[in-house]
């Protein structure tokens, strides 16, 4: 198995682009796939620098319907129009940060290789997708301004469009989530309901991004509680993007070697 961070907010490989977005390239025994495609064509450009052939990708998983994860789909589709692009049907709905549209490019919806799903789907013996995360323990406070369109009105996003990818490989299970908008603890609760145990490794943003000194006491309490609970598991966590450096450093002080930073162009394994 091979996992490479194609796009992340910070750079870890000379010549690679960093941007506010996320894209992860994965090779399994049966697949070459992407989790998300970043915000722009950075994933395509970084793949060229790293010698990764995106034409060989057979599957793209969109973790949720936001621009910084879906914006690179159209540039990718211009070099690969065969890969299956899988998203929750509700990811196609309009999403906003306040009044600002942050949903996906509607041109994506017209691509013939887009596959809309609803709920949990097992793709094969390696790949499993799940959604349906309803818990609200340590819910990321940054979600408060994030909205969805419901019958022409903007309402609080419930993140039903968020889905998580589970890869079963070499006797281990990897859990990948773009931003953990539903909260990583709630995602892990849902995972345990399905699989009966914790994953071996997790790759995700924690959606706690703010500049240094901007977190409220309530937000810090959520970050600390989240980190303490994660530290009690045997799982290794790789994080970046929407976690933000101040939150990452605070979590790292609690989690130690169980928390590893992601950077554009770096190989995870």
PDB file of C-alpha atoms in Angstrom:
ATOM      1  CA  UNK A   1       0.000   0.000   0.000  1.00  0.00           C
ATOM      2  CA  UNK A   2       1.138   3.521  -0.808  1.00  0.00           C
ATOM      3  CA  UNK A   3      -0.354   6.787   0.453  1.00  0.00           C
ATOM      4  CA  UNK A   4       0.849  10.230  -0.654  1.00  0.00           C
ATOM      5  CA  UNK A   5      -0.503  13.621   0.401  1.00  0.00           C
ATOM      6  CA  UNK A   6      -0.957  15.297  -2.977  1.00  0.00           C
ATOM      7  CA  UNK A   7      -2.374  18.554  -1.626  1.00  0.00           C
ATOM      8  CA  UNK A   8      -2.406  20.085   1.840  1.00  0.00           C
ATOM      9  CA  UNK A   9      -2.129  23.574   3.308  1.00  0.00           C
ATOM     10  CA  UNK A  10       1.609  23.274   3.931  1.00  0.00           C
ATOM     11  CA  UNK A  11       4.408  22.075   1.669  1.00  0.00           C
ATOM     12  CA  UNK A  12       6.623  19.094   2.411  1.00  0.00           C
ATOM     13  CA  UNK A  13       8.298  18.487  -0.945  1.00  0.00           C
ATOM     14  CA  UNK A  14      10.317  20.929  -3.071  1.00  0.00           C
ATOM     15  CA  UNK A  15       8.416  21.888  -6.197  1.00  0.00           C
ATOM     16  CA  UNK A  16       5.000  20.922  -4.827  1.00  0.00           C
ATOM     17  CA  UNK A  17       2.168  23.389  -4.325  1.00  0.00           C
ATOM     18  CA  UNK A  18       0.443  23.986  -1.000  1.00  0.00           C
ATOM     19  CA  UNK A  19      -3.076  25.388  -0.902  1.00  0.00           C
ATOM     20  CA  UNK A  20      -6.107  25.448   1.383  1.00  0.00           C
ATOM     21  CA  UNK A  21      -7.393  22.047   0.358  1.00  0.00           C
ATOM     22  CA  UNK A  22      -6.824  18.334   0.606  1.00  0.00           C
ATOM     23  CA  UNK A  23      -6.097  15.504  -1.812  1.00  0.00           C
ATOM     24  CA  UNK A  24      -4.691  12.097  -0.919  1.00  0.00           C
ATOM     25  CA  UNK A  25      -3.398   9.545  -3.449  1.00  0.00           C
ATOM     26  CA  UNK A  26      -3.643   5.872  -2.497  1.00  0.00           C
ATOM     27  CA  UNK A  27      -2.457   2.656  -4.120  1.00  0.00           C
ATOM     28  CA  UNK A  28      -3.913  -0.629  -2.873  1.00  0.00           C
ATOM     29  CA  UNK A  29      -3.608  -4.122  -4.318  1.00  0.00           C
ATOM     30  CA  UNK A  30      -6.623  -3.498  -6.571  1.00  0.00           C
ATOM     31  CA  UNK A  31      -6.928   0.263  -6.877  1.00  0.00           C
ATOM     32  CA  UNK A  32      -5.273   3.573  -7.555  1.00  0.00           C
ATOM     33  CA  UNK A  33      -7.529   6.176  -6.066  1.00  0.00           C
ATOM     34  CA  UNK A  34      -7.886   9.713  -4.787  1.00  0.00           C
ATOM     35  CA  UNK A  35      -9.624  10.938  -1.686  1.00  0.00           C
ATOM     36  CA  UNK A  36     -10.607  14.472  -2.727  1.00  0.00           C
ATOM     37  CA  UNK A  37      -8.879  16.631  -5.331  1.00  0.00           C
ATOM     38  CA  UNK A  38      -7.974  19.869  -3.575  1.00  0.00           C
ATOM     39  CA  UNK A  39      -9.176  23.336  -4.521  1.00  0.00           C
ATOM     40  CA  UNK A  40      -7.461  23.948  -7.891  1.00  0.00           C
ATOM     41  CA  UNK A  41      -5.246  22.043 -10.340  1.00  0.00           C
ATOM     42  CA  UNK A  42      -2.560  21.727  -7.634  1.00  0.00           C
ATOM     43  CA  UNK A  43      -3.164  17.979  -7.319  1.00  0.00           C
ATOM     44  CA  UNK A  44      -2.506  17.513 -11.028  1.00  0.00           C
ATOM     45  CA  UNK A  45       0.662  19.615 -10.911  1.00  0.00           C
ATOM     46  CA  UNK A  46       1.967  17.971  -7.751  1.00  0.00           C
ATOM     47  CA  UNK A  47       1.343  14.509  -9.208  1.00  0.00           C
ATOM     48  CA  UNK A  48       3.547  15.470 -12.171  1.00  0.00           C
ATOM     49  CA  UNK A  49       6.333  16.580  -9.819  1.00  0.00           C
ATOM     50  CA  UNK A  50       6.039  13.361  -7.812  1.00  0.00           C
ATOM     51  CA  UNK A  51       5.859  11.055 -10.835  1.00  0.00           C
ATOM     52  CA  UNK A  52       2.327   9.867 -10.036  1.00  0.00           C
ATOM     53  CA  UNK A  53       0.286   8.885 -13.104  1.00  0.00           C
ATOM     54  CA  UNK A  54      -3.220  10.211 -12.500  1.00  0.00           C
ATOM     55  CA  UNK A  55      -4.374   8.633 -15.756  1.00  0.00           C
ATOM     56  CA  UNK A  56      -4.143   5.295 -13.944  1.00  0.00           C
ATOM     57  CA  UNK A  57      -6.525   6.357 -11.158  1.00  0.00           C
ATOM     58  CA  UNK A  58      -9.711   4.276 -11.237  1.00  0.00           C
ATOM     59  CA  UNK A  59     -11.666   5.810  -8.341  1.00  0.00           C
ATOM     60  CA  UNK A  60     -12.129   9.267  -6.820  1.00  0.00           C
ATOM     61  CA  UNK A  61     -13.912   9.567  -3.481  1.00  0.00           C
ATOM     62  CA  UNK A  62     -15.310  13.004  -2.616  1.00  0.00           C
ATOM     63  CA  UNK A  63     -15.459  13.274   1.172  1.00  0.00           C
ATOM     64  CA  UNK A  64     -18.013  16.122   1.197  1.00  0.00           C
ATOM     65  CA  UNK A  65     -19.449  18.862  -0.962  1.00  0.00           C
ATOM     66  CA  UNK A  66     -17.037  21.759  -0.384  1.00  0.00           C
ATOM     67  CA  UNK A  67     -14.904  23.570  -2.976  1.00  0.00           C
ATOM     68  CA  UNK A  68     -11.533  22.981  -1.281  1.00  0.00           C
ATOM     69  CA  UNK A  69     -11.975  19.227  -1.749  1.00  0.00           C
ATOM     70  CA  UNK A  70     -13.814  19.204  -5.078  1.00  0.00           C
ATOM     71  CA  UNK A  71     -12.282  22.108  -7.026  1.00  0.00           C
ATOM     72  CA  UNK A  72      -9.591  19.893  -8.536  1.00  0.00           C
ATOM     73  CA  UNK A  73     -12.081  17.397  -9.986  1.00  0.00           C
ATOM     74  CA  UNK A  74     -12.519  19.267 -13.286  1.00  0.00           C
ATOM     75  CA  UNK A  75      -8.740  19.639 -13.902  1.00  0.00           C
ATOM     76  CA  UNK A  76      -8.351  15.945 -13.020  1.00  0.00           C
ATOM     77  CA  UNK A  77     -11.187  14.952 -15.358  1.00  0.00           C
ATOM     78  CA  UNK A  78      -9.436  16.645 -18.284  1.00  0.00           C
ATOM     79  CA  UNK A  79      -6.621  14.098 -18.032  1.00  0.00           C
ATOM     80  CA  UNK A  80      -8.698  11.177 -16.755  1.00  0.00           C
ATOM     81  CA  UNK A  81     -12.341  10.874 -17.821  1.00  0.00           C
ATOM     82  CA  UNK A  82     -12.672   7.190 -16.919  1.00  0.00           C
ATOM     83  CA  UNK A  83     -12.226   7.152 -13.137  1.00  0.00           C
ATOM     84  CA  UNK A  84     -15.425   6.672 -11.168  1.00  0.00           C
ATOM     85  CA  UNK A  85     -16.148   9.770  -9.034  1.00  0.00           C
ATOM     86  CA  UNK A  86     -18.202   8.771  -5.999  1.00  0.00           C
ATOM     87  CA  UNK A  87     -20.038  11.233  -3.759  1.00  0.00           C
ATOM     88  CA  UNK A  88     -23.066  11.309  -1.523  1.00  0.00           C
ATOM     89  CA  UNK A  89     -26.048  12.643  -3.455  1.00  0.00           C
ATOM     90  CA  UNK A  90     -26.439  15.489  -0.955  1.00  0.00           C
ATOM     91  CA  UNK A  91     -22.885  16.672  -1.742  1.00  0.00           C
ATOM     92  CA  UNK A  92     -24.352  18.181  -4.914  1.00  0.00           C
ATOM     93  CA  UNK A  93     -26.607  20.514  -2.923  1.00  0.00           C
ATOM     94  CA  UNK A  94     -25.606  24.173  -2.355  1.00  0.00           C
ATOM     95  CA  UNK A  95     -23.401  24.825   0.684  1.00  0.00           C
ATOM     96  CA  UNK A  96     -22.386  28.156   2.192  1.00  0.00           C
ATOM     97  CA  UNK A  97     -20.109  29.806   4.717  1.00  0.00           C
ATOM     98  CA  UNK A  98     -22.426  32.608   5.773  1.00  0.00           C
ATOM     99  CA  UNK A  99     -23.394  34.186   2.453  1.00  0.00           C
ATOM    100  CA  UNK A 100     -20.357  32.831   0.566  1.00  0.00           C
ATOM    101  CA  UNK A 101     -20.943  29.816  -1.669  1.00  0.00           C
ATOM    102  CA  UNK A 102     -18.504  27.029  -0.799  1.00  0.00           C
ATOM    103  CA  UNK A 103     -20.178  24.154  -2.634  1.00  0.00           C
ATOM    104  CA  UNK A 104     -18.919  22.196  -5.607  1.00  0.00           C
ATOM    105  CA  UNK A 105     -18.591  23.379  -9.196  1.00  0.00           C
ATOM    106  CA  UNK A 106     -21.885  22.439 -10.865  1.00  0.00           C
ATOM    107  CA  UNK A 107     -20.002  21.322 -13.996  1.00  0.00           C
ATOM    108  CA  UNK A 108     -18.855  18.321 -11.975  1.00  0.00           C
ATOM    109  CA  UNK A 109     -22.431  17.081 -11.751  1.00  0.00           C
ATOM    110  CA  UNK A 110     -22.630  16.746 -15.531  1.00  0.00           C
ATOM    111  CA  UNK A 111     -19.631  14.439 -15.783  1.00  0.00           C
ATOM    112  CA  UNK A 112     -20.780  11.003 -17.043  1.00  0.00           C
ATOM    113  CA  UNK A 113     -18.502   9.127 -14.621  1.00  0.00           C
ATOM    114  CA  UNK A 114     -19.973  10.667 -11.458  1.00  0.00           C
ATOM    115  CA  UNK A 115     -21.703   8.116  -9.230  1.00  0.00           C
ATOM    116  CA  UNK A 116     -24.122   9.383  -6.620  1.00  0.00           C
ATOM    117  CA  UNK A 117     -24.717   7.177  -3.591  1.00  0.00           C
ATOM    118  CA  UNK A 118     -26.871   7.435  -0.491  1.00  0.00           C
ATOM    119  CA  UNK A 119     -25.642   6.100   2.822  1.00  0.00           C
ATOM    120  CA  UNK A 120     -23.203   3.248   3.338  1.00  0.00           C
ATOM    121  CA  UNK A 121     -21.805   1.349   0.360  1.00  0.00           C
ATOM    122  CA  UNK A 122     -19.267  -1.476   0.167  1.00  0.00           C
ATOM    123  CA  UNK A 123     -17.430  -1.024  -3.131  1.00  0.00           C
ATOM    124  CA  UNK A 124     -15.451  -4.280  -2.841  1.00  0.00           C
ATOM    125  CA  UNK A 125     -13.458  -6.255  -0.286  1.00  0.00           C
ATOM    126  CA  UNK A 126     -10.942  -3.377   0.014  1.00  0.00           C
ATOM    127  CA  UNK A 127     -13.116  -0.258   0.027  1.00  0.00           C
ATOM    128  CA  UNK A 128     -16.096   0.689   2.189  1.00  0.00           C
ATOM    129  CA  UNK A 129     -17.882   4.057   2.439  1.00  0.00           C
ATOM    130  CA  UNK A 130     -20.024   5.162   5.354  1.00  0.00           C
ATOM    131  CA  UNK A 131     -21.987   8.256   6.326  1.00  0.00           C
ATOM    132  CA  UNK A 132     -24.927   8.558   8.719  1.00  0.00           C
ATOM    133  CA  UNK A 133     -22.888  10.167  11.519  1.00  0.00           C
ATOM    134  CA  UNK A 134     -25.367  11.663  13.974  1.00  0.00           C
ATOM    135  CA  UNK A 135     -23.444  12.049  17.257  1.00  0.00           C
ATOM    136  CA  UNK A 136     -22.470  15.534  18.400  1.00  0.00           C
ATOM    137  CA  UNK A 137     -19.775  14.973  21.039  1.00  0.00           C
ATOM    138  CA  UNK A 138     -17.044  17.619  20.796  1.00  0.00           C
ATOM    139  CA  UNK A 139     -18.689  18.996  17.663  1.00  0.00           C
ATOM    140  CA  UNK A 140     -16.268  21.379  15.850  1.00  0.00           C
ATOM    141  CA  UNK A 141     -17.232  24.953  16.692  1.00  0.00           C
ATOM    142  CA  UNK A 142     -16.184  26.153  13.227  1.00  0.00           C
ATOM    143  CA  UNK A 143     -19.310  24.495  11.814  1.00  0.00           C
ATOM    144  CA  UNK A 144     -21.576  27.194  13.224  1.00  0.00           C
ATOM    145  CA  UNK A 145     -21.334  29.413  10.126  1.00  0.00           C
ATOM    146  CA  UNK A 146     -21.601  26.552   7.645  1.00  0.00           C
ATOM    147  CA  UNK A 147     -24.994  26.316   5.977  1.00  0.00           C
ATOM    148  CA  UNK A 148     -26.885  24.318   3.381  1.00  0.00           C
ATOM    149  CA  UNK A 149     -29.805  25.214   1.166  1.00  0.00           C
ATOM    150  CA  UNK A 150     -33.161  23.756   2.167  1.00  0.00           C
ATOM    151  CA  UNK A 151     -36.159  24.755   0.038  1.00  0.00           C
ATOM    152  CA  UNK A 152     -34.513  28.038  -0.851  1.00  0.00           C
ATOM    153  CA  UNK A 153     -33.513  28.936   2.698  1.00  0.00           C
ATOM    154  CA  UNK A 154     -30.103  28.662   4.349  1.00  0.00           C
ATOM    155  CA  UNK A 155     -30.118  26.391   7.400  1.00  0.00           C
ATOM    156  CA  UNK A 156     -27.398  24.928   9.627  1.00  0.00           C
ATOM    157  CA  UNK A 157     -25.519  22.221   7.735  1.00  0.00           C
ATOM    158  CA  UNK A 158     -26.024  18.767   9.240  1.00  0.00           C
ATOM    159  CA  UNK A 159     -23.162  17.334   7.120  1.00  0.00           C
ATOM    160  CA  UNK A 160     -25.216  14.442   5.816  1.00  0.00           C
ATOM    161  CA  UNK A 161     -23.077  14.904   2.675  1.00  0.00           C
ATOM    162  CA  UNK A 162     -19.918  13.867   4.529  1.00  0.00           C
ATOM    163  CA  UNK A 163     -18.707  10.326   3.905  1.00  0.00           C
ATOM    164  CA  UNK A 164     -15.703   8.401   5.176  1.00  0.00           C
ATOM    165  CA  UNK A 165     -13.561   5.886   3.317  1.00  0.00           C
ATOM    166  CA  UNK A 166     -12.331   2.705   4.980  1.00  0.00           C
ATOM    167  CA  UNK A 167      -9.521   0.788   3.267  1.00  0.00           C
ATOM    168  CA  UNK A 168      -8.824  -2.783   4.346  1.00  0.00           C
ATOM    169  CA  UNK A 169      -5.294  -3.765   3.396  1.00  0.00           C
ATOM    170  CA  UNK A 170      -2.511  -5.960   4.734  1.00  0.00           C
ATOM    171  CA  UNK A 171      -4.517  -6.894   7.820  1.00  0.00           C
ATOM    172  CA  UNK A 172      -5.140  -3.254   8.762  1.00  0.00           C
ATOM    173  CA  UNK A 173      -7.986  -0.778   8.373  1.00  0.00           C
ATOM    174  CA  UNK A 174      -7.342   2.827   7.369  1.00  0.00           C
ATOM    175  CA  UNK A 175     -10.070   5.425   7.963  1.00  0.00           C
ATOM    176  CA  UNK A 176      -9.960   8.526   5.756  1.00  0.00           C
ATOM    177  CA  UNK A 177     -12.163  11.601   6.199  1.00  0.00           C
ATOM    178  CA  UNK A 178     -11.685  14.947   4.519  1.00  0.00           C
ATOM    179  CA  UNK A 179     -12.523  17.353   7.350  1.00  0.00           C
ATOM    180  CA  UNK A 180     -14.373  15.464  10.098  1.00  0.00           C
ATOM    181  CA  UNK A 181     -17.113  18.101  10.052  1.00  0.00           C
ATOM    182  CA  UNK A 182     -19.240  15.690  12.077  1.00  0.00           C
ATOM    183  CA  UNK A 183     -16.470  15.537  14.686  1.00  0.00           C
ATOM    184  CA  UNK A 184     -13.791  12.854  14.718  1.00  0.00           C
ATOM    185  CA  UNK A 185     -15.121  11.309  17.951  1.00  0.00           C
ATOM    186  CA  UNK A 186     -18.564  10.873  16.401  1.00  0.00           C
ATOM    187  CA  UNK A 187     -17.026   9.446  13.235  1.00  0.00           C
ATOM    188  CA  UNK A 188     -15.094   6.939  15.321  1.00  0.00           C
ATOM    189  CA  UNK A 189     -18.271   6.022  17.210  1.00  0.00           C
ATOM    190  CA  UNK A 190     -19.990   5.284  13.903  1.00  0.00           C
ATOM    191  CA  UNK A 191     -16.938   3.341  12.728  1.00  0.00           C
ATOM    192  CA  UNK A 192     -17.020   1.168  15.865  1.00  0.00           C
ATOM    193  CA  UNK A 193     -20.725   0.514  15.340  1.00  0.00           C
ATOM    194  CA  UNK A 194     -19.850  -0.916  11.918  1.00  0.00           C
ATOM    195  CA  UNK A 195     -16.551  -2.688  12.566  1.00  0.00           C
ATOM    196  CA  UNK A 196     -16.611  -3.333  16.297  1.00  0.00           C
ATOM    197  CA  UNK A 197     -13.185  -1.848  17.017  1.00  0.00           C
ATOM    198  CA  UNK A 198     -11.014   1.212  16.370  1.00  0.00           C
ATOM    199  CA  UNK A 199      -9.177   1.689  13.047  1.00  0.00           C
ATOM    200  CA  UNK A 200      -5.421   1.164  12.880  1.00  0.00           C
ATOM    201  CA  UNK A 201      -4.776   4.530  11.211  1.00  0.00           C
ATOM    202  CA  UNK A 202      -6.796   7.665  10.478  1.00  0.00           C
ATOM    203  CA  UNK A 203      -6.128  10.402   7.906  1.00  0.00           C
ATOM    204  CA  UNK A 204      -8.290  13.496   8.383  1.00  0.00           C
ATOM    205  CA  UNK A 205      -8.529  17.170   9.093  1.00  0.00           C
ATOM    206  CA  UNK A 206     -10.187  18.004  12.416  1.00  0.00           C
ATOM    207  CA  UNK A 207     -11.892  21.267  11.343  1.00  0.00           C
ATOM    208  CA  UNK A 208     -10.465  23.337  14.194  1.00  0.00           C
ATOM    209  CA  UNK A 209      -8.632  25.940  12.107  1.00  0.00           C
ATOM    210  CA  UNK A 210      -8.120  29.384  13.574  1.00  0.00           C
ATOM    211  CA  UNK A 211      -5.125  31.687  13.835  1.00  0.00           C
ATOM    212  CA  UNK A 212      -2.941  31.659  16.934  1.00  0.00           C
ATOM    213  CA  UNK A 213      -4.779  33.233  19.869  1.00  0.00           C
ATOM    214  CA  UNK A 214      -8.204  33.199  18.206  1.00  0.00           C
ATOM    215  CA  UNK A 215      -9.647  30.064  19.797  1.00  0.00           C
ATOM    216  CA  UNK A 216     -12.206  30.719  22.518  1.00  0.00           C
ATOM    217  CA  UNK A 217     -12.022  28.885  25.843  1.00  0.00           C
ATOM    218  CA  UNK A 218     -14.912  26.713  24.669  1.00  0.00           C
ATOM    219  CA  UNK A 219     -13.056  25.824  21.476  1.00  0.00           C
ATOM    220  CA  UNK A 220      -9.877  25.012  23.374  1.00  0.00           C
ATOM    221  CA  UNK A 221     -11.851  22.755  25.699  1.00  0.00           C
ATOM    222  CA  UNK A 222     -13.236  20.843  22.696  1.00  0.00           C
ATOM    223  CA  UNK A 223      -9.746  20.496  21.180  1.00  0.00           C
ATOM    224  CA  UNK A 224      -8.258  19.263  24.456  1.00  0.00           C
ATOM    225  CA  UNK A 225     -11.076  16.808  25.152  1.00  0.00           C
ATOM    226  CA  UNK A 226     -10.866  15.465  21.583  1.00  0.00           C
ATOM    227  CA  UNK A 227      -7.097  14.997  21.845  1.00  0.00           C
ATOM    228  CA  UNK A 228      -7.373  13.257  25.225  1.00  0.00           C
ATOM    229  CA  UNK A 229      -9.905  10.764  23.896  1.00  0.00           C
ATOM    230  CA  UNK A 230      -7.876  10.094  20.754  1.00  0.00           C
ATOM    231  CA  UNK A 231      -4.723   9.600  22.826  1.00  0.00           C
ATOM    232  CA  UNK A 232      -6.437   6.754  24.675  1.00  0.00           C
ATOM    233  CA  UNK A 233      -6.849   4.707  21.486  1.00  0.00           C
ATOM    234  CA  UNK A 234      -4.225   2.543  19.787  1.00  0.00           C
ATOM    235  CA  UNK A 235      -4.825   4.391  16.512  1.00  0.00           C
ATOM    236  CA  UNK A 236      -2.249   6.557  14.699  1.00  0.00           C
ATOM    237  CA  UNK A 237      -3.658   9.853  13.365  1.00  0.00           C
ATOM    238  CA  UNK A 238      -2.382  11.859  10.387  1.00  0.00           C
ATOM    239  CA  UNK A 239      -3.845  15.345  10.221  1.00  0.00           C
ATOM    240  CA  UNK A 240      -3.557  18.778   8.660  1.00  0.00           C
ATOM    241  CA  UNK A 241      -5.568  21.036   6.334  1.00  0.00           C
ATOM    242  CA  UNK A 242      -8.559  22.314   8.357  1.00  0.00           C
ATOM    243  CA  UNK A 243      -7.046  21.335  11.714  1.00  0.00           C
ATOM    244  CA  UNK A 244      -4.911  24.480  11.726  1.00  0.00           C
ATOM    245  CA  UNK A 245      -1.425  24.778  13.186  1.00  0.00           C
ATOM    246  CA  UNK A 246      -2.386  26.132  16.660  1.00  0.00           C
ATOM    247  CA  UNK A 247      -4.949  23.342  17.211  1.00  0.00           C
ATOM    248  CA  UNK A 248      -2.547  20.732  15.819  1.00  0.00           C
ATOM    249  CA  UNK A 249       0.225  21.840  18.177  1.00  0.00           C
ATOM    250  CA  UNK A 250      -2.138  21.738  21.167  1.00  0.00           C
ATOM    251  CA  UNK A 251      -3.324  18.248  20.211  1.00  0.00           C
ATOM    252  CA  UNK A 252       0.257  17.137  19.573  1.00  0.00           C
ATOM    253  CA  UNK A 253       1.229  18.166  23.109  1.00  0.00           C
ATOM    254  CA  UNK A 254      -1.384  15.696  24.378  1.00  0.00           C
ATOM    255  CA  UNK A 255      -1.167  12.945  21.756  1.00  0.00           C
ATOM    256  CA  UNK A 256       2.586  12.864  21.143  1.00  0.00           C
ATOM    257  CA  UNK A 257       3.693  10.297  18.568  1.00  0.00           C
ATOM    258  CA  UNK A 258       0.090   9.272  17.895  1.00  0.00           C
ATOM    259  CA  UNK A 259      -0.428  12.491  15.878  1.00  0.00           C
ATOM    260  CA  UNK A 260       1.545  13.111  12.665  1.00  0.00           C
ATOM    261  CA  UNK A 261       1.361  16.161  10.384  1.00  0.00           C
ATOM    262  CA  UNK A 262       0.428  16.009   6.701  1.00  0.00           C
ATOM    263  CA  UNK A 263       2.220  18.121   4.064  1.00  0.00           C
ATOM    264  CA  UNK A 264       1.872  18.462   0.286  1.00  0.00           C
ATOM    265  CA  UNK A 265       4.080  16.004  -1.565  1.00  0.00           C
ATOM    266  CA  UNK A 266       4.973  13.790   1.394  1.00  0.00           C
ATOM    267  CA  UNK A 267       4.538  10.039   1.420  1.00  0.00           C
ATOM    268  CA  UNK A 268       2.534   8.817   4.408  1.00  0.00           C
ATOM    269  CA  UNK A 269       3.474   5.176   3.826  1.00  0.00           C
TER     270      UNK A 269
END
